[in-house]
Every structure is written in structure tokens, then in C-alpha cells.
Amino acid sequence: MSNPPSLLTTSRGTFRVAIDGSPDAPALVLSNSLGTTLEMWDAQVAALSASHRLIRYDTRGHGGSPVTPGPYRMDDLGQDVLSLLDALNIDKAAFCGISMGGHTGLWLGVHAGARMRGIAVCNSAAKIGTAQAWQERAATVRSQGAAAMQALADSAPGRWFTPGFTQTHPDIVQRAQAWIAGIAPEGYAACCEALATSDLRDSISRIGVPTLLLAGADDPVTTVADAQAMHDSIAGSSLAIVPASHLSNLEAPQAFEKAVVNFLAHAAKA
């Protein structure tokens, strides 16, 4: 049973955080994807808190974390993670994120490697989508508000899960749809703008911490080819492919957890 979330005051605002595992264990931060909350990691708490002090948080603009006016930049989302570590008096942590959260992990690997024991970059890319598409989505969400968030929720299964999983696990799919429907439009739009302007393709070769690139075999958003390209750019990185679409920790939890646990064990020895 995981601990309930609470509010943590940092130098960059008060974030909604859930902490599990021994306070003496090495820290592992989990970062949610665009349009979800820290609850996306509920199924992983048992497996990952067995060996780590597990810190889940709602990304800025999401859930119970600050919904500050946009646009955001990836620097903002990365600095938020560092402020969480500072508030918890954690010098170094491992990091695992999905999609936008994985891209945040890349930023941390580039700009704050001294604070990272390792980064697991899951269902992500050094450049996600196109600036135009993100800017258009941000504009739509700002103009249409909650109705636009509901429309995104209605279409989310096609981006997030394989058709077979959507049919066989409607409860998980509907829960994920409820997350995105409940996100504040300004927070969502501002995070879209962070993704619009972030391109780390030329800088990830500077990452020197242990890095896992995890891809879903059927992910149409951040593809296996995206993961392979990052793997080719980051010296010493490892690559894992799991049988899932975009939210691989929900669709293939056992394969996801095995890959991440094995990586963390390897990173601890590096």
C-alpha cells in the first residue's frame, strides 16, 4: 500500500508529492507524462520502493502542483526536480520518467548530471513532435478550456495504448482518460509549449551518467527509432523494448519494472 500524497514546499513552489520506501534507501524520482498525475505510477510503487526511497510528484501544471502561467520551458521542469531534491535534502538521485517526464530526465542528464545516479528515459525522445503541432494544441486548449481537455481524453487511448489493451483493460484506460480530463488547461498548454521549444538532439551526447532508453514496441508517439537514436548518441547507454504503446508502465508493467530494476541495479555499481 503506497503512502498518500502530501504537499512539499520548495524554492520553486509547493508540489504534490508521494514518498514511499525506506528513508535510508537511495532516492528514485518518478516523473509523469503529459496529461497524467503521479498516480500513473501506482502499479510500480511496490516493485521500486523495495530498493529505493521512491519520490513521485505531479509535474508543474498538473494535478496538485503549481499551475503557474505559461509558457513553460524545459529548464523550468528540470529545475523543479532539483528544487524537490533540495527540499528533501537529497544530494543525488536516480530518475525515471515517461514521455515528457523522460525528456525532463534527458535535460537533467545534460544540465545536472552531478545530481543524477542514473536516468531511465522511457517512451520519450530528444525532440518530441513538432513545434507547430505543440503550439497549435496549446492554443486550442487555452481557447476551449475543459472541453478541449475532454476531447484530448476521448482521443488519448489511440495515442497511449494498443487497441488490444484498450479492449481488454477498459478500467485502466478509463482511469488514464480521467487524469487528462482533469488537468488544468493552462498547465497542460504551458507544458505543450515547453515541449514545442525543447530540442536536446545536439546536447544528449554530453550525458555521462548511466542511461536507460526504454521504448514501447508499438508506440506511435515516441518510437523505437527515437530510442535507438538516443542510444546511438549517449555513450554507454542501454536500450530496452517492451511490448506496449506509449504508456508502457501501464500496459506492460512487469516488463517495464524488470527493465528499470535491472538498470537501477547496474547504475548503482557504476
PDB file of N, CA and C in Angstrom, residues 193-229:
ATOM      1  N   GLU A 193       3.965  23.914 -24.587  1.00  0.00           N
ATOM      2  CA  GLU A 193       4.915  24.922 -25.070  1.00  0.00           C
ATOM      3  C   GLU A 193       6.345  24.590 -24.669  1.00  0.00           C
ATOM      4  N   ALA A 194       6.515  23.953 -23.509  1.00  0.00           N
ATOM      5  CA  ALA A 194       7.859  23.502 -23.131  1.00  0.00           C
ATOM      6  C   ALA A 194       8.368  22.453 -24.119  1.00  0.00           C
ATOM      7  N   LEU A 195       7.495  21.544 -24.512  1.00  0.00           N
ATOM      8  CA  LEU A 195       7.888  20.515 -25.480  1.00  0.00           C
ATOM      9  C   LEU A 195       8.106  21.120 -26.866  1.00  0.00           C
ATOM     10  N   ALA A 196       7.353  22.164 -27.188  1.00  0.00           N
ATOM     11  CA  ALA A 196       7.496  22.802 -28.503  1.00  0.00           C
ATOM     12  C   ALA A 196       8.887  23.378 -28.696  1.00  0.00           C
ATOM     13  N   THR A 197       9.456  23.913 -27.628  1.00  0.00           N
ATOM     14  CA  THR A 197      10.719  24.648 -27.757  1.00  0.00           C
ATOM     15  C   THR A 197      11.948  23.834 -27.360  1.00  0.00           C
ATOM     16  N   SER A 198      11.754  22.623 -26.854  1.00  0.00           N
ATOM     17  CA  SER A 198      12.899  21.836 -26.378  1.00  0.00           C
ATOM     18  C   SER A 198      13.395  20.869 -27.452  1.00  0.00           C
ATOM     19  N   ASP A 199      14.662  20.981 -27.791  1.00  0.00           N
ATOM     20  CA  ASP A 199      15.314  20.083 -28.738  1.00  0.00           C
ATOM     21  C   ASP A 199      16.692  19.746 -28.173  1.00  0.00           C
ATOM     22  N   LEU A 200      16.836  18.539 -27.656  1.00  0.00           N
ATOM     23  CA  LEU A 200      18.079  18.118 -26.998  1.00  0.00           C
ATOM     24  C   LEU A 200      18.935  17.215 -27.886  1.00  0.00           C
ATOM     25  N   ARG A 201      18.595  17.116 -29.166  1.00  0.00           N
ATOM     26  CA  ARG A 201      19.307  16.166 -30.031  1.00  0.00           C
ATOM     27  C   ARG A 201      20.800  16.449 -30.117  1.00  0.00           C
ATOM     28  N   ASP A 202      21.180  17.717 -30.087  1.00  0.00           N
ATOM     29  CA  ASP A 202      22.606  18.048 -30.222  1.00  0.00           C
ATOM     30  C   ASP A 202      23.346  18.035 -28.894  1.00  0.00           C
ATOM     31  N   SER A 203      22.625  17.916 -27.782  1.00  0.00           N
ATOM     32  CA  SER A 203      23.295  18.011 -26.477  1.00  0.00           C
ATOM     33  C   SER A 203      23.330  16.709 -25.691  1.00  0.00           C
ATOM     34  N   ILE A 204      22.522  15.704 -26.053  1.00  0.00           N
ATOM     35  CA  ILE A 204      22.485  14.492 -25.220  1.00  0.00           C
ATOM     36  C   ILE A 204      23.783  13.692 -25.291  1.00  0.00           C
ATOM     37  N   SER A 205      24.618  13.958 -26.283  1.00  0.00           N
ATOM     38  CA  SER A 205      25.911  13.262 -26.324  1.00  0.00           C
ATOM     39  C   SER A 205      26.790  13.654 -25.134  1.00  0.00           C
ATOM     40  N   ARG A 206      26.430  14.734 -24.436  1.00  0.00           N
ATOM     41  CA  ARG A 206      27.179  15.168 -23.254  1.00  0.00           C
ATOM     42  C   ARG A 206      26.783  14.390 -21.999  1.00  0.00           C
ATOM     43  N   ILE A 207      25.733  13.599 -22.076  1.00  0.00           N
ATOM     44  CA  ILE A 207      25.275  12.869 -20.889  1.00  0.00           C
ATOM     45  C   ILE A 207      26.315  11.815 -20.512  1.00  0.00           C
ATOM     46  N   GLY A 208      26.753  11.874 -19.254  1.00  0.00           N
ATOM     47  CA  GLY A 208      27.779  10.950 -18.790  1.00  0.00           C
ATOM     48  C   GLY A 208      27.323  10.026 -17.680  1.00  0.00           C
ATOM     49  N   VAL A 209      26.044  10.119 -17.270  1.00  0.00           N
ATOM     50  CA  VAL A 209      25.534   9.246 -16.213  1.00  0.00           C
ATOM     51  C   VAL A 209      24.906   8.010 -16.842  1.00  0.00           C
ATOM     52  N   PRO A 210      24.812   6.900 -16.095  1.00  0.00           N
ATOM     53  CA  PRO A 210      24.143   5.712 -16.639  1.00  0.00           C
ATOM     54  C   PRO A 210      22.749   6.063 -17.156  1.00  0.00           C
ATOM     55  N   THR A 211      22.442   5.598 -18.346  1.00  0.00           N
ATOM     56  CA  THR A 211      21.188   5.978 -19.004  1.00  0.00           C
ATOM     57  C   THR A 211      20.515   4.752 -19.614  1.00  0.00           C
ATOM     58  N   LEU A 212      19.224   4.596 -19.338  1.00  0.00           N
ATOM     59  CA  LEU A 212      18.388   3.584 -19.974  1.00  0.00           C
ATOM     60  C   LEU A 212      17.432   4.269 -20.928  1.00  0.00           C
ATOM     61  N   LEU A 213      17.365   3.798 -22.150  1.00  0.00           N
ATOM     62  CA  LEU A 213      16.346   4.241 -23.114  1.00  0.00           C
ATOM     63  C   LEU A 213      15.357   3.096 -23.263  1.00  0.00           C
ATOM     64  N   LEU A 214      14.138   3.314 -22.805  1.00  0.00           N
ATOM     65  CA  LEU A 214      13.110   2.275 -22.855  1.00  0.00           C
ATOM     66  C   LEU A 214      12.026   2.712 -23.831  1.00  0.00           C
ATOM     67  N   ALA A 215      11.683   1.826 -24.749  1.00  0.00           N
ATOM     68  CA  ALA A 215      10.682   2.133 -25.775  1.00  0.00           C
ATOM     69  C   ALA A 215       9.584   1.088 -25.773  1.00  0.00           C
ATOM     70  N   GLY A 216       8.390   1.519 -26.175  1.00  0.00           N
ATOM     71  CA  GLY A 216       7.304   0.583 -26.411  1.00  0.00           C
ATOM     72  C   GLY A 216       7.339   0.135 -27.865  1.00  0.00           C
ATOM     73  N   ALA A 217       7.269  -1.159 -28.089  1.00  0.00           N
ATOM     74  CA  ALA A 217       7.379  -1.696 -29.450  1.00  0.00           C
ATOM     75  C   ALA A 217       6.323  -1.124 -30.380  1.00  0.00           C
ATOM     76  N   ASP A 218       5.160  -0.753 -29.818  1.00  0.00           N
ATOM     77  CA  ASP A 218       4.047  -0.270 -30.638  1.00  0.00           C
ATOM     78  C   ASP A 218       3.727   1.197 -30.380  1.00  0.00           C
ATOM     79  N   ASP A 219       4.701   1.955 -29.873  1.00  0.00           N
ATOM     80  CA  ASP A 219       4.480   3.365 -29.537  1.00  0.00           C
ATOM     81  C   ASP A 219       4.499   4.218 -30.808  1.00  0.00           C
ATOM     82  N   PRO A 220       3.376   4.874 -31.157  1.00  0.00           N
ATOM     83  CA  PRO A 220       3.353   5.719 -32.351  1.00  0.00           C
ATOM     84  C   PRO A 220       3.827   7.141 -32.086  1.00  0.00           C
ATOM     85  N   VAL A 221       4.014   7.496 -30.816  1.00  0.00           N
ATOM     86  CA  VAL A 221       4.334   8.871 -30.440  1.00  0.00           C
ATOM     87  C   VAL A 221       5.836   9.061 -30.342  1.00  0.00           C
ATOM     88  N   THR A 222       6.468   8.283 -29.477  1.00  0.00           N
ATOM     89  CA  THR A 222       7.931   8.270 -29.354  1.00  0.00           C
ATOM     90  C   THR A 222       8.364   6.848 -29.682  1.00  0.00           C
ATOM     91  N   THR A 223       8.922   6.677 -30.849  1.00  0.00           N
ATOM     92  CA  THR A 223       9.074   5.359 -31.448  1.00  0.00           C
ATOM     93  C   THR A 223      10.350   4.646 -30.999  1.00  0.00           C
ATOM     94  N   VAL A 224      10.434   3.376 -31.362  1.00  0.00           N
ATOM     95  CA  VAL A 224      11.668   2.613 -31.143  1.00  0.00           C
ATOM     96  C   VAL A 224      12.836   3.306 -31.843  1.00  0.00           C
ATOM     97  N   ALA A 225      12.579   3.865 -33.019  1.00  0.00           N
ATOM     98  CA  ALA A 225      13.640   4.578 -33.742  1.00  0.00           C
ATOM     99  C   ALA A 225      14.132   5.788 -32.952  1.00  0.00           C
ATOM    100  N   ASP A 226      13.226   6.477 -32.257  1.00  0.00           N
ATOM    101  CA  ASP A 226      13.630   7.592 -31.400  1.00  0.00           C
ATOM    102  C   ASP A 226      14.557   7.107 -30.289  1.00  0.00           C
ATOM    103  N   ALA A 227      14.203   5.991 -29.667  1.00  0.00           N
ATOM    104  CA  ALA A 227      15.038   5.437 -28.600  1.00  0.00           C
ATOM    105  C   ALA A 227      16.391   4.999 -29.139  1.00  0.00           C
ATOM    106  N   GLN A 228      16.387   4.386 -30.312  1.00  0.00           N
ATOM    107  CA  GLN A 228      17.633   3.942 -30.921  1.00  0.00           C
ATOM    108  C   GLN A 228      18.545   5.134 -31.228  1.00  0.00           C
ATOM    109  N   ALA A 229      17.959   6.224 -31.692  1.00  0.00           N
ATOM    110  CA  ALA A 229      18.752   7.409 -31.994  1.00  0.00           C
ATOM    111  C   ALA A 229      19.408   7.964 -30.733  1.00  0.00           C
TER     112      ALA A 229
END
